[in-house]
Amino acid sequence: MSAEGEGEGVSGGGEGEGEEVSGGERDFGTGERPGSSALRGAGRVPRERPEWAAGVRPGHRPLLPVVTADAVAREESARTAERLAARSRERPGDQWPEHVRALRERAAHIRRETLDDLESHLGALTARVTEHGGTVHRAATAADATAVVRRIAAEHGARLVVKSKSMVAEEIGLNPALEADGIEVVETDLGEYIVQLGDERPAHIIAPAAHLSRADVARRFDALAGAEQAQRPRDHSASALAGFARARLRADFRRADMGVTGVNFAVAETGTLALVTNEGNADMVTSQPRVHVAVMTPEKVVPRLADLGVLLPLLSHAGAGQRATVYQTLLNGPRRDGEADGPDALHLVIVDNGRHRILGTKYEDVLACIRCGACQTACPVFRTLGGGHAYGSVYGGPVGAVLAPLLDEHPGDAELPYLSSLCGACADVCPVRIPLPDMLVDLRADHAASRRGPAAAAWHAWSVLWSSRAGYLASLAGTAVAARALPRRALAALPAARRWARGRTLPDLRAAGRLRRAVRRTAGRGSRAARHRDLP
Ligand code: SF4
């Protein structure tokens, strides 16, 4: 589900359908012309994002540079942050709208019930999908899953793949794996399409292009159209930009050999795959190409068809503030005889990639997540920093800060739980009641317990020092004195601290303790005022 361009939709009429675009074609080493009009000319799209944004596999990401200052300083980003802040203010604490509160309780129950007996639900799902004529594959790792999809693509001679946003495909590095085989992959959610043109990875679970302004989008589309004035968006209005994307994507839907989607929910009782979008692109991806490959993680299964009546509206409400998404697609196998459209073959790939290790632990609840993205938009940290881009995890936000260390794909992910003020906003907005702040604290404790070496000793010493009032006050006084004696950038010059300090601005340590003193003064005034108020 992409909220970028919501309401504008890329379905519906549009001029320039099937236009040919010349020049700037990418050579995939196959000697063939790329069949995708969406990617023709992509070589001319300026790389506005650094290399790290296009990292091939999460496990191989280089360290991230700091983008915070830029992101916050941009006028467009600030507006987005304000809009998101306003949304999360609508749901402070437990003040959910009455009509949604009951859904929330029921959904939380359904998700736990599913996790309690996950394997038997997956067994039922497999049996039903197979009865409908689909093929189910189980993959233990990301590499297994990409190998399955590559094999399916090869068996069907796929040259062009259209995708509807799938976070798990992102997690397993599916796009680069297919591209390595000379297959073009075109993202078809408008937001995903926009970030793909910039060679970026999605930064948000929903609204993947929320960090880009309309001007950014226009620049990318103009660059894609190249010198052909007639093929550029007629102006930079939202409708013209959506029309441009619509025309190009329609050509791709027509030509694609294979469609790849995620799965919002898979119903064990009926073998139904449920997909929600606001643009209708999932319907095109699952009905136009000859082959449909759906990729999901095991916990996406739900026991009964009736559960969708609870989970789908809740997902829409929590994710985008909608009563329902514009499109809700329920798929039951490939096209049958006499049906007008649909794929000849449907493959369901269930990839575990570390989930089984989480089941039965104190972190099991995180598997109840329905990927609504609400925790990410409520979190002051991730809202300000522009999503997963700031830290590089595939799943951004508080849920990513919990899930990424548990999946254990990148050493740096272990520190993600520290990037939270523990304000609790994520737990307030979570539609399935996942206690994210508690998990963040537990993960910190686990990480601290596993730490060895000088850094661990230093943190331990700090903990002991701050465990006593005298030690705490002494450290403040010592810091203030040392900060006056040392040059401002002394810390950044130390070999060990240089990398840490790069891109960070140290606070003025000469003011150490100032906040505490100010709080005490304010508290003192408050209590004096209260005493006066209480006087007869
Ligand atoms: S943890 Fe909760 S709020 Fe966050 S994405 Fe998952 S379901 Fe939504």
PDB file of C-alpha atoms and ligand atoms in Angstrom, residues 369-375 399 430-432 434 436, ligand 1:
ATOM      1  CA  CYS A 369       2.454  -6.754  13.198  1.00  0.00           C
ATOM      2  CA  ILE A 370       0.173  -6.050  10.242  1.00  0.00           C
ATOM      3  CA  ARG A 371       2.584  -3.549   8.637  1.00  0.00           C
ATOM      4  CA  CYS A 372       0.315  -0.554   8.904  1.00  0.00           C
ATOM      5  CA  GLY A 373       3.237   1.820   9.481  1.00  0.00           C
ATOM      6  CA  ALA A 374       1.393   3.765  12.191  1.00  0.00           C
ATOM      7  CA  CYS A 375       4.207   3.355  14.702  1.00  0.00           C
ATOM      8  CA  VAL A 399       8.698  -2.076  14.611  1.00  0.00           C
ATOM      9  CA  CYS A 430      -0.422   0.122  17.245  1.00  0.00           C
ATOM     10  CA  PRO A 431      -3.693  -1.442  16.050  1.00  0.00           C
ATOM     11  CA  VAL A 432      -2.757  -4.891  17.338  1.00  0.00           C
ATOM     12  CA  ILE A 434       2.248  -4.718  20.301  1.00  0.00           C
ATOM     13  CA  LEU A 436       6.982  -1.978  21.301  1.00  0.00           C
TER      14      LEU A 436
HETATM   15  S1  SF4 B   1       4.042  -2.571  15.051  1.00  0.00           S
HETATM   16 FE1  SF4 B   1       1.859  -2.024  15.145  1.00  0.00          FE
HETATM   17  S2  SF4 B   1       1.830   0.159  14.525  1.00  0.00           S
HETATM   18 FE2  SF4 B   1       3.829  -0.666  13.867  1.00  0.00          FE
HETATM   19  S3  SF4 B   1       3.515  -1.308  11.740  1.00  0.00           S
HETATM   20 FE3  SF4 B   1       3.144  -3.102  13.039  1.00  0.00          FE
HETATM   21  S4  SF4 B   1       0.943  -3.111  13.419  1.00  0.00           S
HETATM   22 FE4  SF4 B   1       1.456  -1.072  12.669  1.00  0.00          FE
END
